[in-house]
Short mmCIF file of C-alpha atoms in Angstrom, two decimals:
data_model
loop_
_atom_site.label_atom_id
_atom_site.label_comp_id
_atom_site.label_asym_id
_atom_site.label_seq_id
_atom_site.Cartn_x
_atom_site.Cartn_y
_atom_site.Cartn_z
CA UNK A 1001 34.02 -38.85 1.61
CA UNK A 1002 31.57 -40.97 -0.32
CA UNK A 1003 30.87 -44.60 0.36
CA UNK A 1004 30.64 -46.93 -2.64
CA UNK A 1005 27.19 -48.20 -1.86
CA UNK A 1006 23.79 -48.42 -3.57
CA UNK A 1007 20.78 -50.23 -2.19
CA UNK A 1008 17.31 -50.10 -3.70
CA UNK A 1009 14.70 -49.25 -1.07
CA UNK A 1010 11.44 -51.25 -0.99
CA UNK A 1011 8.13 -49.72 -2.00
CA UNK A 1012 7.12 -49.33 1.63
CA UNK A 1013 10.22 -47.21 2.27
CA UNK A 1014 9.54 -45.01 -0.72
CA UNK A 1015 6.00 -44.48 0.50
CA UNK A 1016 7.23 -43.63 3.98
CA UNK A 1017 9.74 -41.17 2.60
CA UNK A 1018 7.13 -39.59 0.34
CA UNK A 1019 5.01 -38.76 3.37
CA UNK A 1020 8.01 -37.60 5.36
CA UNK A 1021 7.29 -33.86 5.16
CA UNK A 1022 9.91 -31.65 6.79
CA UNK A 1023 10.01 -28.04 7.93
CA UNK A 1024 12.69 -25.67 9.22
CA UNK A 1025 12.52 -22.30 10.89
CA UNK A 1026 14.79 -19.47 9.84
CA UNK A 1027 15.47 -18.74 13.50
CA UNK A 1028 19.20 -19.46 13.84
CA UNK A 1029 18.92 -23.09 12.82
CA UNK A 1030 16.56 -24.11 15.61
CA UNK A 1031 14.52 -27.21 14.89
CA UNK A 1032 10.78 -26.71 14.69
CA UNK A 1033 8.38 -29.00 12.90
CA UNK A 1034 6.07 -31.98 13.22
CA UNK A 1035 8.34 -34.79 11.96
CA UNK A 1036 10.22 -37.13 14.26
CA UNK A 1037 13.57 -35.42 13.75
CA UNK A 1038 12.24 -32.28 15.37
CA UNK A 1039 11.39 -34.20 18.51
CA UNK A 1040 14.95 -35.48 18.89
CA UNK A 1041 17.14 -32.43 18.27
CA UNK A 1042 17.38 -28.77 19.11
CA UNK A 1043 19.65 -27.59 16.30
CA UNK A 1044 19.70 -27.98 12.51
CA UNK A 1045 22.68 -25.85 11.58
CA UNK A 1046 23.60 -26.93 8.06
CA UNK A 1047 20.43 -27.88 6.22
CA UNK A 1048 17.02 -29.25 6.92
CA UNK A 1049 16.66 -33.05 6.75
CA UNK A 1050 15.60 -34.44 3.39
CA UNK A 1051 13.74 -37.53 2.28
CA UNK A 1052 17.08 -38.88 1.05
CA UNK A 1053 18.56 -38.38 4.53
CA UNK A 1054 15.67 -40.35 5.97
CA UNK A 1055 16.35 -43.23 3.58
CA UNK A 1056 20.09 -43.11 4.34
CA UNK A 1057 19.47 -43.27 8.07
CA UNK A 1058 17.28 -46.31 7.53
CA UNK A 1059 19.98 -48.13 5.58
CA UNK A 1060 22.62 -47.31 8.17
CA UNK A 1061 20.41 -48.76 10.88
CA UNK A 1062 20.41 -52.05 8.99
CA UNK A 1063 24.20 -52.15 9.26
CA UNK A 1064 24.76 -51.19 12.91
CA UNK A 1065 21.57 -52.49 14.52
CA UNK A 1066 23.16 -55.27 16.58
CA UNK A 1067 25.96 -53.07 17.92
CA UNK A 1068 23.53 -50.29 18.83
CA UNK A 1069 21.05 -52.69 20.40
CA UNK A 1070 23.72 -54.42 22.50
CA UNK A 1071 25.25 -51.14 23.64
CA UNK A 1072 21.92 -49.65 24.71
CA UNK A 1073 20.54 -52.82 26.27
CA UNK A 1074 23.66 -53.49 28.33
CA UNK A 1075 23.56 -49.95 29.71
CA UNK A 1076 19.85 -50.12 30.51
CA UNK A 1077 20.14 -53.50 32.23
CA UNK A 1078 22.75 -52.01 34.53
CA UNK A 1079 20.08 -49.56 35.72
CA UNK A 1080 17.22 -52.00 36.25
CA UNK A 1081 16.02 -52.24 39.85
CA UNK A 1082 16.08 -56.02 39.59
CA UNK A 1083 15.93 -58.86 37.10
CA UNK A 1084 13.31 -60.77 39.07
CA UNK A 1085 10.31 -59.03 37.49
CA UNK A 1086 9.82 -58.22 33.83
CA UNK A 1087 8.16 -54.95 34.89
CA UNK A 1088 11.47 -53.71 36.29
CA UNK A 1089 13.14 -54.37 32.96
CA UNK A 1090 10.20 -52.93 31.02
CA UNK A 1091 10.54 -49.70 33.01
CA UNK A 1092 14.11 -49.05 31.84
CA UNK A 1093 13.28 -50.05 28.27
CA UNK A 1094 10.37 -47.60 28.15
CA UNK A 1095 12.53 -44.80 29.54
CA UNK A 1096 9.64 -42.66 30.74
CA UNK A 1097 11.05 -39.60 32.51
CA UNK A 1098 9.35 -36.35 33.48
CA UNK A 1099 11.43 -33.26 32.67
CA UNK A 1100 10.87 -29.80 34.10
CA UNK A 1101 10.01 -27.12 31.57
CA UNK A 1102 12.92 -24.87 30.64
CA UNK A 1103 10.96 -22.04 29.04
CA UNK A 1104 12.70 -22.74 25.72
CA UNK A 1105 9.96 -23.85 23.32
CA UNK A 1106 12.24 -25.97 21.13
CA UNK A 1107 14.01 -27.66 24.04
CA UNK A 1108 10.74 -28.31 25.87
CA UNK A 1109 9.34 -29.99 22.75
CA UNK A 1110 12.46 -32.16 22.54
CA UNK A 1111 12.29 -33.10 26.24
CA UNK A 1112 8.57 -33.83 26.03
CA UNK A 1113 9.31 -36.57 23.51
CA UNK A 1114 12.51 -37.79 25.18
CA UNK A 1115 11.44 -41.30 26.12
CA UNK A 1116 12.05 -44.76 24.73
CA UNK A 1117 14.51 -44.76 21.84
CA UNK A 1118 14.21 -40.97 21.54
CA UNK A 1119 16.01 -41.00 24.89
CA UNK A 1120 18.16 -44.11 24.65
CA UNK A 1121 19.94 -43.35 21.36
CA UNK A 1122 21.18 -40.05 22.73
CA UNK A 1123 21.86 -40.87 26.40
CA UNK A 1124 23.36 -44.34 25.97
CA UNK A 1125 25.13 -43.89 22.62
CA UNK A 1126 25.71 -40.32 21.43
CA UNK A 1127 26.44 -38.69 24.79
CA UNK A 1128 28.75 -41.57 25.73
CA UNK A 1129 31.01 -40.71 22.80
CA UNK A 1130 29.84 -43.35 20.34
CA UNK A 1131 29.54 -42.42 16.69
CA UNK A 1132 29.33 -44.14 13.32
CA UNK A 1133 32.40 -44.14 11.11
CA UNK A 1134 33.82 -46.23 8.28
CA UNK A 1135 35.17 -49.48 9.70
CA UNK A 1136 38.49 -49.24 7.86
CA UNK A 1137 39.17 -45.90 9.57
CA UNK A 1138 38.31 -46.84 13.15
CA UNK A 1139 38.14 -50.64 13.39
CA UNK A 1140 40.07 -52.29 10.53
CA UNK A 1141 40.46 -55.38 12.71
CA UNK A 1142 36.68 -55.81 12.54
CA UNK A 1143 36.10 -54.84 8.90
CA UNK A 1144 38.71 -53.30 6.66
CA UNK A 1145 36.19 -51.78 4.28
CA UNK A 1146 33.82 -48.86 3.90
CA UNK A 1147 30.93 -50.40 5.81
CA UNK A 1148 29.86 -48.51 8.96
CA UNK A 1149 31.03 -49.36 12.46
CA UNK A 1150 29.90 -48.07 15.83
CA UNK A 1151 33.02 -46.52 17.35
CA UNK A 1152 33.64 -44.82 20.69
CA UNK A 1153 35.51 -41.53 20.72
CA UNK A 1154 37.50 -41.04 23.96
CA UNK A 1155 36.14 -37.49 24.10
CA UNK A 1156 32.44 -37.19 24.83
CA UNK A 1157 30.45 -34.61 22.84
CA UNK A 1158 29.01 -31.42 24.26
CA UNK A 1159 25.28 -31.22 24.94
CA UNK A 1160 24.89 -28.85 21.98
CA UNK A 1161 26.64 -31.33 19.71
CA UNK A 1162 24.43 -34.17 20.92
CA UNK A 1163 21.32 -32.06 20.34
CA UNK A 1164 22.33 -31.20 16.77
CA UNK A 1165 20.83 -33.21 13.91
CA UNK A 1166 23.18 -35.49 11.96
CA UNK A 1167 22.10 -38.32 9.69
CA UNK A 1168 24.24 -40.94 11.42
CA UNK A 1169 22.48 -40.16 14.70
CA UNK A 1170 19.18 -40.88 13.02
CA UNK A 1171 20.63 -44.22 11.93
CA UNK A 1172 21.40 -45.00 15.58
CA UNK A 1173 17.87 -43.99 16.58
CA UNK A 1174 16.26 -46.25 13.97
CA UNK A 1175 18.56 -49.12 14.96
CA UNK A 1176 17.17 -48.80 18.48
CA UNK A 1177 13.58 -48.56 17.23
CA UNK A 1178 13.88 -51.64 15.04
CA UNK A 1179 15.34 -53.79 17.80
CA UNK A 1180 14.66 -52.68 21.37
CA UNK A 1181 11.43 -50.72 20.79
CA UNK A 1182 9.83 -53.23 18.42
CA UNK A 1183 10.60 -56.16 20.72
CA UNK A 1184 10.42 -54.50 24.15
CA UNK A 1185 7.77 -56.82 25.59
CA UNK A 1186 9.59 -59.94 24.45
CA UNK A 1187 12.90 -58.58 25.73
CA UNK A 1188 11.45 -57.81 29.17
CA UNK A 1189 9.97 -61.30 29.39
CA UNK A 1190 13.14 -63.00 28.16
CA UNK A 1191 15.49 -61.06 30.43
CA UNK A 1192 13.40 -61.48 33.59
CA UNK A 1193 15.20 -63.93 35.83
CA UNK A 1194 18.68 -63.09 34.55
CA UNK A 1195 21.15 -63.97 37.34
CA UNK A 1196 22.52 -60.90 39.13
CA UNK A 1197 26.07 -62.10 38.51
CA UNK A 1198 25.53 -62.60 34.77
CA UNK A 1199 27.81 -60.97 32.23
CA UNK A 1200 25.56 -58.16 31.01
CA UNK A 1201 27.61 -57.63 27.85
CA UNK A 1202 26.96 -61.21 26.77
CA UNK A 1203 23.37 -61.20 28.00
CA UNK A 1204 22.59 -58.05 26.01
CA UNK A 1205 24.21 -59.33 22.82
CA UNK A 1206 22.38 -62.66 22.95
CA UNK A 1207 19.05 -60.96 23.66
CA UNK A 1208 19.55 -58.56 20.76
CA UNK A 1209 20.38 -61.37 18.37
CA UNK A 1210 17.81 -63.94 19.48
CA UNK A 1211 14.89 -61.89 20.79
CA UNK A 1212 15.22 -58.50 19.08
CA UNK A 1213 16.28 -60.13 15.79
CA UNK A 1214 18.88 -57.43 15.26
CA UNK A 1215 20.74 -59.38 12.58
CA UNK A 1216 17.70 -59.77 10.32
CA UNK A 1217 18.25 -57.86 7.11
CA UNK A 1218 15.68 -55.47 5.71
CA UNK A 1219 13.96 -58.01 3.45
CA UNK A 1220 13.46 -60.34 6.43
CA UNK A 1221 11.90 -57.69 8.65
CA UNK A 1222 8.37 -56.29 8.89
CA UNK A 1223 7.72 -53.49 6.36
CA UNK A 1224 7.74 -50.73 8.96
CA UNK A 1225 11.25 -51.66 10.09
CA UNK A 1226 13.16 -50.57 6.98
CA UNK A 1227 16.69 -49.16 6.85
CA UNK A 1228 19.35 -46.99 5.03
CA UNK A 1229 22.54 -44.81 5.81
CA UNK A 1230 23.35 -41.17 6.76
CA UNK A 1231 24.51 -38.56 4.33
CA UNK A 1232 24.85 -40.92 1.37
CA UNK A 1233 24.05 -39.52 -2.02
CA UNK A 1234 21.87 -42.30 -3.34
CA UNK A 1235 21.40 -42.29 -7.11
CA UNK A 1236 18.86 -44.33 -9.00
CA UNK A 1237 20.28 -46.49 -11.80
CA UNK A 1238 19.64 -45.37 -15.34
CA UNK A 1239 16.38 -46.64 -16.78
CA UNK A 1240 16.76 -50.17 -18.04
CA UNK A 1241 20.02 -50.71 -16.18
CA UNK A 1242 20.62 -52.60 -12.97
CA UNK A 1243 23.07 -51.24 -10.40
CA UNK A 1244 26.47 -52.93 -10.51
CA UNK A 1245 26.87 -55.44 -7.72
CA UNK A 1246 28.62 -53.93 -4.71
CA UNK A 1247 28.66 -50.45 -6.27
CA UNK A 1248 26.76 -47.31 -5.56
CA UNK A 1249 27.06 -44.36 -3.23
CA UNK A 1250 27.19 -44.00 0.52
CA UNK A 1251 26.85 -41.02 2.79
CA UNK A 1252 29.51 -38.96 4.41
CA UNK A 1253 29.83 -39.82 8.07
#
């Protein structure tokens, strides 16, 4: 179902999308290419990612960044060896893990790049059952409209499902990149010294808002941190016309 949403991307985003060249093998939908998507997934069953998908994922990230940041950061803090040294926190934020080769070329490429937000978005969000859906369908008490909400499904996805490309997953990845990855040093420094008995849910949320600037909208952020939403069919307004306020198109989630 379509979302009534149109947002004009900045020139930097258009330039990024223009250079976002994508490839797809004809080998049973396996992902193989040099773009970032191919380092995060093993399967592309329906269609190869498009420049429009890239823009949609960016816009979605702008909407769910704080929820994604808080979810990931809380989970990572629970795994830190200690809060006494910022290096211990930096270690979990970096997420550097060595994986044994499987012999599967596509999977080995994915695992080779599975670190930082390439790892966190999948392990801490997708594989834990979280997904992005319209707020009015899953959390009307939060927002009873068509804006996106991060929602947890009681049933966790299969590994194959998690390793399959979907635009909303890219939105989650970019939300992580634009908050935790872009501010990892500041987060590690800020969170060092957190009391062991602290409420990690609250600590993570405050750090995401104050240090990772998760609530900053696209115009307030650095050019490389742009955003848009998954699956939305974005249409440019007719020449000479401005898009109606609050109207447009959003992706299917």
